[in-house]
Each structure stands twice: as C-alpha cells, then as structure tokens.
Coordinates of C-alpha atoms in Angstrom, one line a residue:
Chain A
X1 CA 101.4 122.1 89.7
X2 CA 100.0 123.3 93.3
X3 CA 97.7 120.2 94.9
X4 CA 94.1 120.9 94.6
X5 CA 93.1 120.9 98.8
X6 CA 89.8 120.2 100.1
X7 CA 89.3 124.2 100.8
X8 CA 90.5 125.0 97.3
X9 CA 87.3 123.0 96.4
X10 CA 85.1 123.9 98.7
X11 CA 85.7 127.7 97.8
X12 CA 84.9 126.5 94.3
X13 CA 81.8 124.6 95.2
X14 CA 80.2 127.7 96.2
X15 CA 81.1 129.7 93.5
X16 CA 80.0 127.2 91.6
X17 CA 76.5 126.5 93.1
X18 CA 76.3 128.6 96.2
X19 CA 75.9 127.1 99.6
X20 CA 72.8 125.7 101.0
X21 CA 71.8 127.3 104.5
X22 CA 71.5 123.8 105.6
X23 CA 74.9 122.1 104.9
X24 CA 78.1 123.4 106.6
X25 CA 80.6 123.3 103.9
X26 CA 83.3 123.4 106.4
X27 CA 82.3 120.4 107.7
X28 CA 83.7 117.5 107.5
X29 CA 82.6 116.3 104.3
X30 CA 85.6 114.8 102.2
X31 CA 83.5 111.8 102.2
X32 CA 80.3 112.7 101.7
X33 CA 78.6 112.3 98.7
X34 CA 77.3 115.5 96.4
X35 CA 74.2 114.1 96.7
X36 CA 74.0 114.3 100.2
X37 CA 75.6 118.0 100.0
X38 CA 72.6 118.8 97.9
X39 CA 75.0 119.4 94.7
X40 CA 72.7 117.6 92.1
X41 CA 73.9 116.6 88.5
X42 CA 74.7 120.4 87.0
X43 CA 76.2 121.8 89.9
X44 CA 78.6 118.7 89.8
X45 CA 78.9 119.8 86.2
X46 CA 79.6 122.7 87.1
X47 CA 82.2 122.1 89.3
X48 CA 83.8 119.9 87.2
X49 CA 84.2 123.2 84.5
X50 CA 85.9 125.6 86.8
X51 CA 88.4 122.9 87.6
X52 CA 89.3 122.9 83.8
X53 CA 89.2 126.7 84.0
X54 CA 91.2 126.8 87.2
X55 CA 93.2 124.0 87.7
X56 CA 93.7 123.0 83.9
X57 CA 92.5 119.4 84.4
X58 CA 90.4 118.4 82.4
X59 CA 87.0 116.3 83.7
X60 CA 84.7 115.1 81.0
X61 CA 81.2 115.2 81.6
X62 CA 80.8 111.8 82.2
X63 CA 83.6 111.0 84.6
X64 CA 82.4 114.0 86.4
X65 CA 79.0 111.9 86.9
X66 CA 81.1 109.3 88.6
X67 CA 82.8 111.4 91.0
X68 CA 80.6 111.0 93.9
X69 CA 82.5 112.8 96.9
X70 CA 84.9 115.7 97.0
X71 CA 87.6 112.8 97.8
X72 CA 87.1 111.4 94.6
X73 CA 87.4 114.8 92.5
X74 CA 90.8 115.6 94.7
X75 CA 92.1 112.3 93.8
X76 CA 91.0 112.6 90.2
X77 CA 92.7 116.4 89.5
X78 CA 96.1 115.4 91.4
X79 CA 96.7 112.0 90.2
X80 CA 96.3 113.7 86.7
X81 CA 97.9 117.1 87.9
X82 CA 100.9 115.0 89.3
X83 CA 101.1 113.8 85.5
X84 CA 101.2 117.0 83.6
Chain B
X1 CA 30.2 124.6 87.5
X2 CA 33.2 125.7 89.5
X3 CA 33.0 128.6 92.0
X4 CA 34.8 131.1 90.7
X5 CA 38.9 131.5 91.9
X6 CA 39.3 133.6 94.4
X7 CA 42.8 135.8 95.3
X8 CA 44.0 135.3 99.3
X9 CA 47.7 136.0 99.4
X10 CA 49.8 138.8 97.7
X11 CA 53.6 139.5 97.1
X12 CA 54.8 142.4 95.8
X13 CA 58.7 143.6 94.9
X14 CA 58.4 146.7 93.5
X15 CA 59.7 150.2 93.2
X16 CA 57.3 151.7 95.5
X17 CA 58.3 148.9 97.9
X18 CA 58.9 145.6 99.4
X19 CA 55.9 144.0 100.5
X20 CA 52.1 145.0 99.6
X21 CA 51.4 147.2 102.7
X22 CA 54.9 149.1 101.9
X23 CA 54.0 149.1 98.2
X24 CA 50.2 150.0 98.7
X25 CA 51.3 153.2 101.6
X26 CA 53.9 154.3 99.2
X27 CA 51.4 154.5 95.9
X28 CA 48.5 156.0 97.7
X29 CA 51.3 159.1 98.9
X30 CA 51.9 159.7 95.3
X31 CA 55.7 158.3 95.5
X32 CA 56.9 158.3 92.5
X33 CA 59.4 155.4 92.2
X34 CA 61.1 155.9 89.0
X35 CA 64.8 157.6 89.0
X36 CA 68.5 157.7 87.0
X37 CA 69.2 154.0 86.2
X38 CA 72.0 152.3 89.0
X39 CA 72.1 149.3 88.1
X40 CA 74.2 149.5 85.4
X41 CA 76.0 152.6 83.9
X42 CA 73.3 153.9 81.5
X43 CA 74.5 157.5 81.1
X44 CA 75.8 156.2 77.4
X45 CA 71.7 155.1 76.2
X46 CA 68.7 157.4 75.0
X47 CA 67.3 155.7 77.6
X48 CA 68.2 156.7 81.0
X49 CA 65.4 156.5 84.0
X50 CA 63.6 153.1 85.5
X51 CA 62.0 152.2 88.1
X52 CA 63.9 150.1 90.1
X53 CA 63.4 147.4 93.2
X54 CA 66.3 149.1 94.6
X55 CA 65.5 147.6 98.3
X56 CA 65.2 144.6 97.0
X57 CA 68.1 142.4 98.6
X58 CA 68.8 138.5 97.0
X59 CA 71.7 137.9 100.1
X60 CA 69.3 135.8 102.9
X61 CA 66.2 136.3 101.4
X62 CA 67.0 134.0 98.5
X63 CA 68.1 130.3 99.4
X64 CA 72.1 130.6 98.9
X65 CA 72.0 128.2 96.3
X66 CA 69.4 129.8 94.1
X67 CA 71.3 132.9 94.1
X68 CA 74.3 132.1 91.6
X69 CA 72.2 129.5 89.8
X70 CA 69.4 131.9 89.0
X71 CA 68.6 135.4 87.5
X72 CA 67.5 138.4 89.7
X73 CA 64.1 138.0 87.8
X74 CA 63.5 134.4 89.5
X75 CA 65.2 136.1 92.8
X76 CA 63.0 138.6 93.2
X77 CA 59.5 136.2 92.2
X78 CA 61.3 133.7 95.1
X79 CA 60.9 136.1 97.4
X80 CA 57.3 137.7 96.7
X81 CA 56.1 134.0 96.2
X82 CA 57.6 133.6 100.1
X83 CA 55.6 136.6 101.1
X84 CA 52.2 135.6 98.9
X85 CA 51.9 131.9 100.8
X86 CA 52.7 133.6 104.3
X87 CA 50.0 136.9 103.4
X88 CA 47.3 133.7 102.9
X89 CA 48.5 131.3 105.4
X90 CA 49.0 128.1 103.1
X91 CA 51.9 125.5 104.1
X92 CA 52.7 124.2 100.8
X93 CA 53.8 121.1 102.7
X94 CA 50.4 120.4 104.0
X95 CA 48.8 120.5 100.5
X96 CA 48.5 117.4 98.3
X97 CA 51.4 118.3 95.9
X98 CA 49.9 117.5 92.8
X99 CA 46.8 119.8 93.4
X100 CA 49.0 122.9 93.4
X101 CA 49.9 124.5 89.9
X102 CA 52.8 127.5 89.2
X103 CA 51.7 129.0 86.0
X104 CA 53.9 133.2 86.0
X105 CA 54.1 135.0 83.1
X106 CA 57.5 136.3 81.9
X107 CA 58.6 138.7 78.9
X108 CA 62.8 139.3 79.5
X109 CA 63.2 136.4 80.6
X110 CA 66.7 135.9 82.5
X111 CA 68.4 138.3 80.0
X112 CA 70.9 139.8 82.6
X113 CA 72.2 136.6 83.6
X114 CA 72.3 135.7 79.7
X115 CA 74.3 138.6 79.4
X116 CA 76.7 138.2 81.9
X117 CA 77.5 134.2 80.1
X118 CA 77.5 135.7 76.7
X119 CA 80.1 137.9 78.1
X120 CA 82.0 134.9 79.0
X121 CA 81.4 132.9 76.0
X122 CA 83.0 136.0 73.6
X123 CA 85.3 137.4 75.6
X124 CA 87.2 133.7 77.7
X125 CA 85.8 131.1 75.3
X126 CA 83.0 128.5 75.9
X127 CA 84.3 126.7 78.7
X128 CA 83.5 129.6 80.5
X129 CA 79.6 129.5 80.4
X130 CA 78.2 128.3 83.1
X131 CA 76.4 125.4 83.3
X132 CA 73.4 127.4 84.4
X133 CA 73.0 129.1 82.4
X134 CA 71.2 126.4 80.5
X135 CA 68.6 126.6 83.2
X136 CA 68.2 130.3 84.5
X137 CA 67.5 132.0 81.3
X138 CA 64.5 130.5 79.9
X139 CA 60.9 131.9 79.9
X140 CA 59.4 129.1 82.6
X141 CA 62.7 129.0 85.2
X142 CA 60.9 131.0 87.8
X143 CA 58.1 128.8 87.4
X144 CA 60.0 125.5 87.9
X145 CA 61.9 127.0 90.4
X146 CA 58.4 127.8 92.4
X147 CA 57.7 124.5 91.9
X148 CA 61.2 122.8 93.0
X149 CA 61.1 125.3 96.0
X150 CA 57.4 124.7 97.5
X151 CA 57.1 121.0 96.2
X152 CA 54.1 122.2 93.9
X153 CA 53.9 119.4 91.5
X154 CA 50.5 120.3 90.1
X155 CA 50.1 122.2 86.2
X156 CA 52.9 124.4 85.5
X157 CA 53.7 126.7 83.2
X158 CA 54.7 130.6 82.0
X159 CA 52.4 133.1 79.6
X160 CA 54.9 135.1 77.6
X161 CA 52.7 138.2 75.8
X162 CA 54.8 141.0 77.2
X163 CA 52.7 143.2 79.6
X164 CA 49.9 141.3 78.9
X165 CA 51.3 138.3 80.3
X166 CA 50.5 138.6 84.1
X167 CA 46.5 138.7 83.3
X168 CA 46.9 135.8 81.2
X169 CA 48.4 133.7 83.9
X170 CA 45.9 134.1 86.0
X171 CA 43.5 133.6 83.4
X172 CA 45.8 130.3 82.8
X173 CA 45.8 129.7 86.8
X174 CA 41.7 130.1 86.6
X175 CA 41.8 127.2 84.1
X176 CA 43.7 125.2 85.9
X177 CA 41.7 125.5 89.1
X178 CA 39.1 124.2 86.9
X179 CA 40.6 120.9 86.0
X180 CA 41.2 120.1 89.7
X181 CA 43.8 122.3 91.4
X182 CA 43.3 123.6 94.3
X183 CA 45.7 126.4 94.4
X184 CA 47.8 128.4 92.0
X185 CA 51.2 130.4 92.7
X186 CA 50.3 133.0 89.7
X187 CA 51.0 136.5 88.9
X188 CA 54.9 137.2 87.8
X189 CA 57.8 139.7 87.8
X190 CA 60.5 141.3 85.6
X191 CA 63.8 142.2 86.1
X192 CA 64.9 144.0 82.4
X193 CA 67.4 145.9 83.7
X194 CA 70.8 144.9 82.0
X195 CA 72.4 146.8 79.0
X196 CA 71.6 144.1 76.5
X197 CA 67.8 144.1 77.6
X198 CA 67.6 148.0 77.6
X199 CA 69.2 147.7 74.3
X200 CA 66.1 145.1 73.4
X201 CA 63.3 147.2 74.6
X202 CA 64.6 150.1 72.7
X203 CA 63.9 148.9 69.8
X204 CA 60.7 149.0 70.3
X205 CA 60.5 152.8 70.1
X206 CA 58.0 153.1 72.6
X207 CA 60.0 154.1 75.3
X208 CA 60.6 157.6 76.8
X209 CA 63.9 159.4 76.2
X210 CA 63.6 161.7 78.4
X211 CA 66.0 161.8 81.0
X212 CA 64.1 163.9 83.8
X213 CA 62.2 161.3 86.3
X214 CA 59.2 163.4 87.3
X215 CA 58.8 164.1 83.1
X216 CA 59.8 161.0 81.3
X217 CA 56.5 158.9 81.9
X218 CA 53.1 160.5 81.4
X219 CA 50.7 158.9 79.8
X220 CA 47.5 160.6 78.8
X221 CA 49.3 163.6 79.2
X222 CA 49.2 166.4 76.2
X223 CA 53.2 165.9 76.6
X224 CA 53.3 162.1 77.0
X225 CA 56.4 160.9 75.0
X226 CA 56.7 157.3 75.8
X227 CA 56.7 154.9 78.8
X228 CA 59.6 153.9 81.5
X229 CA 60.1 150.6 82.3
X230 CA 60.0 149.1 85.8
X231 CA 61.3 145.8 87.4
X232 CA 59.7 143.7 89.6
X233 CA 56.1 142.4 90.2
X234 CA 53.6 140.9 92.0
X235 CA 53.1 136.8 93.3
X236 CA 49.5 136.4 93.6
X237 CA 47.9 133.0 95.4
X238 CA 45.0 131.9 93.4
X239 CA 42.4 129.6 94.7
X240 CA 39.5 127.4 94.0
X241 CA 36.9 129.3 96.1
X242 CA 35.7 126.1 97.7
X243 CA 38.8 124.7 98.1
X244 CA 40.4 128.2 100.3
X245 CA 37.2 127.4 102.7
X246 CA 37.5 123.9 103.4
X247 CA 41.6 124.7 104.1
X248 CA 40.2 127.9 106.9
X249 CA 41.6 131.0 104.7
X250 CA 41.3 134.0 106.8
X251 CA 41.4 136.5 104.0
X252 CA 39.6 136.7 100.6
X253 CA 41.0 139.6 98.8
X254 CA 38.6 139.3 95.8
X255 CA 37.2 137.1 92.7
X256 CA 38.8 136.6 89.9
X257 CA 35.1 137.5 88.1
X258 CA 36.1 137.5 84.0
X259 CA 38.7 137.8 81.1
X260 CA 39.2 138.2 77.7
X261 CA 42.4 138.1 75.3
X262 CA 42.4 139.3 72.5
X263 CA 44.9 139.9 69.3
X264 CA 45.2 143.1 67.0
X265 CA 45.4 142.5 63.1
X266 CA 47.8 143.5 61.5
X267 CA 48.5 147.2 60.9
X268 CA 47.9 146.5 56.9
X269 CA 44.2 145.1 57.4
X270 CA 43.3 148.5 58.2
X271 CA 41.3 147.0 61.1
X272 CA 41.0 148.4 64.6
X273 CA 42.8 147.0 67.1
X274 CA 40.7 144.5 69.3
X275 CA 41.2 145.8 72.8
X276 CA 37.3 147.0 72.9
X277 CA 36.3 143.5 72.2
X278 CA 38.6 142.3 75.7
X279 CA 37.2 144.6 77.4
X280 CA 33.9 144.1 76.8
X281 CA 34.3 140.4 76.6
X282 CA 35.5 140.4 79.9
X283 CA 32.5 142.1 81.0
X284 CA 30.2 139.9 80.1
X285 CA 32.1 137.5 81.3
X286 CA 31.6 139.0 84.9
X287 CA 28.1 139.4 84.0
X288 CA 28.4 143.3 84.6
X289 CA 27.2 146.1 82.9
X290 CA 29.9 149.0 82.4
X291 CA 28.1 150.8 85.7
X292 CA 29.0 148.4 87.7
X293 CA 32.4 148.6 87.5
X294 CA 33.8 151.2 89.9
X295 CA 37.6 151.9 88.8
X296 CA 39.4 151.2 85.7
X297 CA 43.2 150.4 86.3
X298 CA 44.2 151.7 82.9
X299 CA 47.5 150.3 80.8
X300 CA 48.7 153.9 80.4
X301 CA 51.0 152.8 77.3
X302 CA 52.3 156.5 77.5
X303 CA 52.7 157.5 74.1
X304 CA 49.9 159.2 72.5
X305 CA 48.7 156.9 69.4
X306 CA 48.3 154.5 72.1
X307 CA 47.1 156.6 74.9
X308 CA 43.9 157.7 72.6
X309 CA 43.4 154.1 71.4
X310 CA 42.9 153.2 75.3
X311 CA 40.8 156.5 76.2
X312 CA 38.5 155.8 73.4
X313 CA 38.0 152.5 74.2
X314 CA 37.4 153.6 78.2
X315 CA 35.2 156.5 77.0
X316 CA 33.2 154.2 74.5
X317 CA 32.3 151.2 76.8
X318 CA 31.2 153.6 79.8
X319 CA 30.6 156.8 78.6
X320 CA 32.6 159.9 78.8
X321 CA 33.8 160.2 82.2
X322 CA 31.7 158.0 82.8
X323 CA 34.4 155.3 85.3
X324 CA 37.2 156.9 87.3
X325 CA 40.6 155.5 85.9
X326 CA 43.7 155.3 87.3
X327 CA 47.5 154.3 86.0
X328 CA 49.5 153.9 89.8
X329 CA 52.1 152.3 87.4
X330 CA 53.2 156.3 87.1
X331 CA 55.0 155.7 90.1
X332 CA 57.2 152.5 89.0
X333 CA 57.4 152.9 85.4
X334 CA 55.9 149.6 83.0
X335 CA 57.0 146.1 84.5
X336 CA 56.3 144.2 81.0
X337 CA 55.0 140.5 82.6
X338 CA 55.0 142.0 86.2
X339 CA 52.7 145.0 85.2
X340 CA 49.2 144.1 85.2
X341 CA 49.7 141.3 88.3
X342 CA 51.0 144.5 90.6
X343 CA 48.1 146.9 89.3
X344 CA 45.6 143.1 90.5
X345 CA 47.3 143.8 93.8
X346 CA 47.1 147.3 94.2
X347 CA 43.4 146.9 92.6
X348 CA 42.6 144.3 95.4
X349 CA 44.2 146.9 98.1
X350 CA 41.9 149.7 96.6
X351 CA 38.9 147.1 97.4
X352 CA 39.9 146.4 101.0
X353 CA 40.7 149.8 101.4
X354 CA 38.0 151.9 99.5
X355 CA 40.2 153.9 98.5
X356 CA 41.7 154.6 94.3
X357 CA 45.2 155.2 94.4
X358 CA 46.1 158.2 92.0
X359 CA 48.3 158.4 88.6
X360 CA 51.2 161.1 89.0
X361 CA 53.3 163.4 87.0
X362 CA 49.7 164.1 84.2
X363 CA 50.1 168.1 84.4
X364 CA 47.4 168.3 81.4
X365 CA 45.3 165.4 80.6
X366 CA 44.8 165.4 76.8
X367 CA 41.6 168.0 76.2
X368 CA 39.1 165.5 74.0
X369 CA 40.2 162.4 75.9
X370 CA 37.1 161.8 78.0
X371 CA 38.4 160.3 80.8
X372 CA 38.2 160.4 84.7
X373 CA 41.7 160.5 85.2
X374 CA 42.6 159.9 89.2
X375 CA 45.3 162.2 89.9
X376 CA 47.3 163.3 92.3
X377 CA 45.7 162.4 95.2
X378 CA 44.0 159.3 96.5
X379 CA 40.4 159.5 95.6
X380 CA 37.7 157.6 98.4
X381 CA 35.8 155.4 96.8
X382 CA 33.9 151.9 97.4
X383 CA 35.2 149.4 95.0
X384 CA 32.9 146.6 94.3
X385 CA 34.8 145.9 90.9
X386 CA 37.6 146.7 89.2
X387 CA 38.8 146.1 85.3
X388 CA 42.2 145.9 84.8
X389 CA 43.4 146.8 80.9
X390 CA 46.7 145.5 80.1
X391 CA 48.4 145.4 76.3
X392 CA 51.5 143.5 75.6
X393 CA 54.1 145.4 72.5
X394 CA 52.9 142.9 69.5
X395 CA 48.9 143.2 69.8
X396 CA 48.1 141.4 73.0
X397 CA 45.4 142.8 74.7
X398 CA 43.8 141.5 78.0
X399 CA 41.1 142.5 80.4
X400 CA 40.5 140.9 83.8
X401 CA 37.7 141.6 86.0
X402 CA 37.9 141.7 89.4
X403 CA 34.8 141.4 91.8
X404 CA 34.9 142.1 96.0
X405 CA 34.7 139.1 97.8
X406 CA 31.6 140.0 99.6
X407 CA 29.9 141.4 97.0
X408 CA 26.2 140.3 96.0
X409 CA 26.8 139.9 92.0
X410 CA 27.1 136.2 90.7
X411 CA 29.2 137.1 87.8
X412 CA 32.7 134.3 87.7
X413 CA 31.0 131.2 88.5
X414 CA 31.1 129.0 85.6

C-alpha cells in the first residue's frame, strides 16, 4: 500500500476541517501539535475517519485522541499499512 | 426598572442585497428579489421560485474553517453578525465576555448540510458522515458558533417558532438584557434551500405553485395563491440602553418598545386565532394607542384564509385604513426565522429614513380588506413607531413594537 506523506495529510486536513487563515498548512508542521494547528478534538476525529475511508486504516476514536501531531498519525497509518 | 433595549447595529444577507444600505436601496426601488430556483435543480418540484442570497459568497468572508464545518444558514448569520458589530462599533474583545448573550432564532435548521450526510450515510455507509455533522445541523449552531467566534460567553440560546422566531429572539435578547447583559447578538437567518427542505416546506401547503416570479407571491391580492420562501436574514445588536451610552454608541437605530406572543387553539375549539390579542398586547405594552403607530410591517402569509385573518385584525385594532401597511417581504419571498428580524431592519431604516418602503407585485388588493396597503412606490412618511406582525406555520403569533430613538413616548421601560 502507497505511504501516507505529510502532503497526503495535509490535503486531507483541509478537507476535513478547512484551513484557518492564520496557520500555513504548508509549513513546517510535522511536529506540531493539532492543538496548536487549531484542529480541536472533532476535527481530529474527523481526520482520523477519512483515513479509514481513504487509506483503509483503521484509527479508533480513542487512539485518534492520542495522536497529537501529524507525525504521529503518519507513523500510526504506515506502521499499520506496512502490515496489511 | 431597566431602560428599555435599544437596536444600534444591523446586518443583513438578503435577496435584495448584501449589507442594510444595499438591501434598504434595493427595497425602496421596488426590486423584486425572488426568481427560478439555482441552487439546486428544482424544475422536477411544484415548487419552483425563491428568493435567493445569490451574492452572498461563504469563500473569504467566512473563517476557512467554519466553512466545511458549518451549514450556509450559520455562513451567512457569520457574516451579517460581522457586519452588525462593525454597523454599531462594538469590539467584542473589549466587552466583559460574560455580559454578552447570542440568543437567534432558527426554523430549517442546517437541513442542507443534513442532506448532503444523509446522502452519505445511504448511499457509502456510515463511516462516511462527517463528524460535523453532529454539530452543524442543530437548531442553536449559529448561535454557539456567534459565541465561539466573538468570545460572547454571556446567555445563549435559539427561538424555534418558524417565522415567528426572529421577534421572539429579540423578545428573548430584551430579557436577557434585563438580568444583566449588556449586549445581545439577536435577530437570525435561514437558508431552506436544499431539495429535502423544499420537500419539508411543501408539506405545509401554504406555498405558491406558481412558477412565474413577478405572480407567485401576492399576498392580499384578489389572486394571492400562496407564499415564496426566501433565505437569509438579518443580525441585529441589541442593547441595554444605558449600557450602549456609557460604551460611546454613535447610532441608536430605535427601541425595542413592546411584545406579545401568542398561540392559536386548535382549529377544533372553534376559537379565533389569538394574533388580535399580540397585537394589542404589544401595544400596551409600548403604552401606545393604535394612532400612534405610524406603519404596520404586515406578515403577508399570502394565501387568502390567512391574508383576511391579518387584514381584519389590522383593520379592527386601527380602524379601516386607518395605519398604512406594508409587506417589503414581496421582494424576497418569506425567510421563516429570518423574516420578521429583516422587516425590524428595514422597519428601523424606514425610521431613519422617513420613508415606507412599498409591497410589490398586489395588482388588486382584495375589495372588503380595509387596509392601507403601500404599494408600488415608496410612500414619505415620519415614523415614530412601527408594529411588526409576524406568524410562525403551527399558531405562533408575535408582535414587536418598535419606537424612534428620539422620540418623546415613555412606552419600553420597565
């Protein structure tokens, strides 16, 4: 299965909540936490149900609560995409 | 006693324009606002012509966020509350945010964004709903998301009576003014426009079938055959009186001087409906006698069971022809919860203004209705006070007085 890339998820971080005139999304932000990128508790959600949708990984909603930067959600989906 | 609330900023999305001066220019031409439905393809419904917000643009007028995790209902109040705070010069941020209230009224709630999920739950499965979608639907989202937005942490809440709604937020907004707020965001919008909620308001059997624009909505009309419906509304700013002094306001567009609600009985009791008790309870409330009020912004239901129910009532409380009326909603078609909020901002217009904006497309008023229907043409005239009628499908009725901000009577203070 194709890696999930930080621009694959960024593209589906805006579908999934829309982008905040204040944040650059293309930043550099592979570290930074959703809080911080203004992505509160549904939009994380919400995230974490297109990549079931999408990328056929699965996220329950409460590991999705524990993924706190878009380096932990790549980490998550490939380590279980490299599985399957 | 509290001084009574006045009005100092106003936001309008409507048909007939974005923004009050566009709306309040367009409505005293005569422009009539409603046309062939775009927004979906409605050439398969008896129902064919709205009047739609069609300037009305969510893409950098909308925070980006907000725009896929709301309905175009909340986008559209977003925006007219933006244009309300900046019309009365209040920074939200310099407020204590516990003094300042969002109470909108809402009657479709966010039924096109609920359709577009549903759409996705039957057709792809239930992973495909959106997460929110358990958010953006709901009666009170606009409200909350006023209050996220501005950081108004005061008494929220949402009216849902159907057109009757937007008076009885601000009747809601006066009552909170009187527990200690200092400002309301009030007032509300509508955005019904989706095939499901067409489908909804059909049912109803109210509404006009007629697919010609300039004949489908004419109330009081010998050929009135139903109403059109309308999207958007009108954000109003309400404030304590005392309170929009101390902060500096620079405008006062009126008082918010009485209202009543009332609820018909059933139609088996036999009984008359109740809408001559909210208008007249809402007179007295203002402490004015029927000559006092200059204008009558009617609620023009459009068919004509209706139409003589509200001409009676007009006729009977101030005598035959006795008040001019007007019904500028002609021009953009019913806007259910929005409705009687834009007709308080084109009434407060007509006040700055003295000047009554006309009803269009009545060719023959109805010959024993004894009414002094405006038509046609702007009609000068010094407006001290205004009653606004508004009835919500179900019973609701509500009247709301509104009184000039410089003018002598006492009546609101309570």
């Amino acid at each position: 299965m194709k890696e999930l890339t930080l621009d694959d998820l960024r593209s589906l971080m805006r579908l999934s909540a829309g982008e905040d005139e204040s944040i650059d999304l293309d930043g550099d932000i592979i570290d930074t936490t959703f809080k911080d990128l203004a992505y509160d508790s549904l939009a994380v959600l919400e995230m974490a149900s297109r990549l079931e949708r999408d990328w056929g990984v699965i996220v329950p909603d409460e590991v999705a609560a524990t993924l706190e930067t878009p380096r932990a959600v790549l980490d998550y989906v490939n380590e279980r995409a490299a599985v399957n | 006693m509290t001084t009574a609330p006045v009005i100092t900023g106003i936001g309008v999305i409507a048909p007939t324009g974005l923004g009050a001066e566009a709306h309040w220019s367009a409505t005293l031409s005569g422009t009539r606002a409603i046309d062939t439905i775009r927004r979906f393809e409605s050439g398969y419904y008896p129902v064919r012509v709205a009047g739609e917000a069609r300037n009305f643009v969510a893409t950098g007028n909308v925070p980006g966020r907000l725009i896929p995790q709301t309905d175009h209902w909340t986008h559209m109040a977003l925006v007219a509350t933006d244009m309300a705070l900046a019309d009365a010069g209040v920074d939200p941020s310099a407020l204590p945010e516990y003094e300042m209230g969002v109470v909108t009224a809402s009657s479709a709630g966010g039924v096109e964004f609920g359709q577009r999920e549903i759409q996705e739950l039957w057709s792809k499965g239930p992973r495909h709903v959106g997460a929110y979608q358990s958010i953006a639907w709901f009666y009170a989202a606009t409200t909350g998301q006023i209050s996220i937005r501005y950081g108004m942490r005061g008494p929220c809440g949402v009216v849902v009576a159907e057109q009757a709604g937007a008076l009885e937020s601000l009747a809601q907004a006066r009552r909170v003014l009187e527990d200690g707020a200092r400002l309301v965001v009030s007032g509300g919008t509508e955005a019904p426009f989706s095939p499901y909620g067409l489908t909804c308001q059909i049912s109803n059997g109210l509404m006009s079938t007629q697919g010609d624009p300039a004949l489908a909505y004419r109330p009081f009309d010998t050929g009135a055959n139903g109403y059109v419906a309308g999207e958007g509304g009108a954000i109003l700013i309400v404030e304590d009186a005392a309170s929009a002094r101390a902060r500096g306001a620079e405008k006062v567009y009126g008082v918010i001087a009485g209202h009543a609600a009332t609820f018909d009985p059933a139609p088996a009791t036999g009984r008359p409906p109740a809408l001559r008790r909210a208008v007249e309870l809402a007179l007295a409330e203002a402490g004015l006698a029927p000559g006092d009020v200059d204008v009558v912004f009617a609620d023009a239901a459009g068919t004509p069971e209706l139409d003589r129910a509200e001409a009676e009532v007009i006729a009977a409380v101030f005598g035959a022809h006795g008040v001019p009326v007007t019904a500028p909603k002609t021009m953009t078609g019913r806007l259910y919860a929005g409705g009687p909020s834009l007709d308080v901002a084109t009434a407060l217009l007509a006040m700055r203004d003295s000047v009554l904006p006309p009803t269009v497309g009545v060719a023959e008023l109805v010959p024993d209705y004894e009414i002094d229907l405006v038509r046609d043409e702007p009609r000068p005239c010094r407006v001290r006070s205004a009653l606004i009628i508004a009835r919500g499908y179900g019973g609701f009725n509500a009247a709301l007085v509104l009184r000039a901000p410089n003018s002598t009577a006492t009546g609101g203070d309570r």
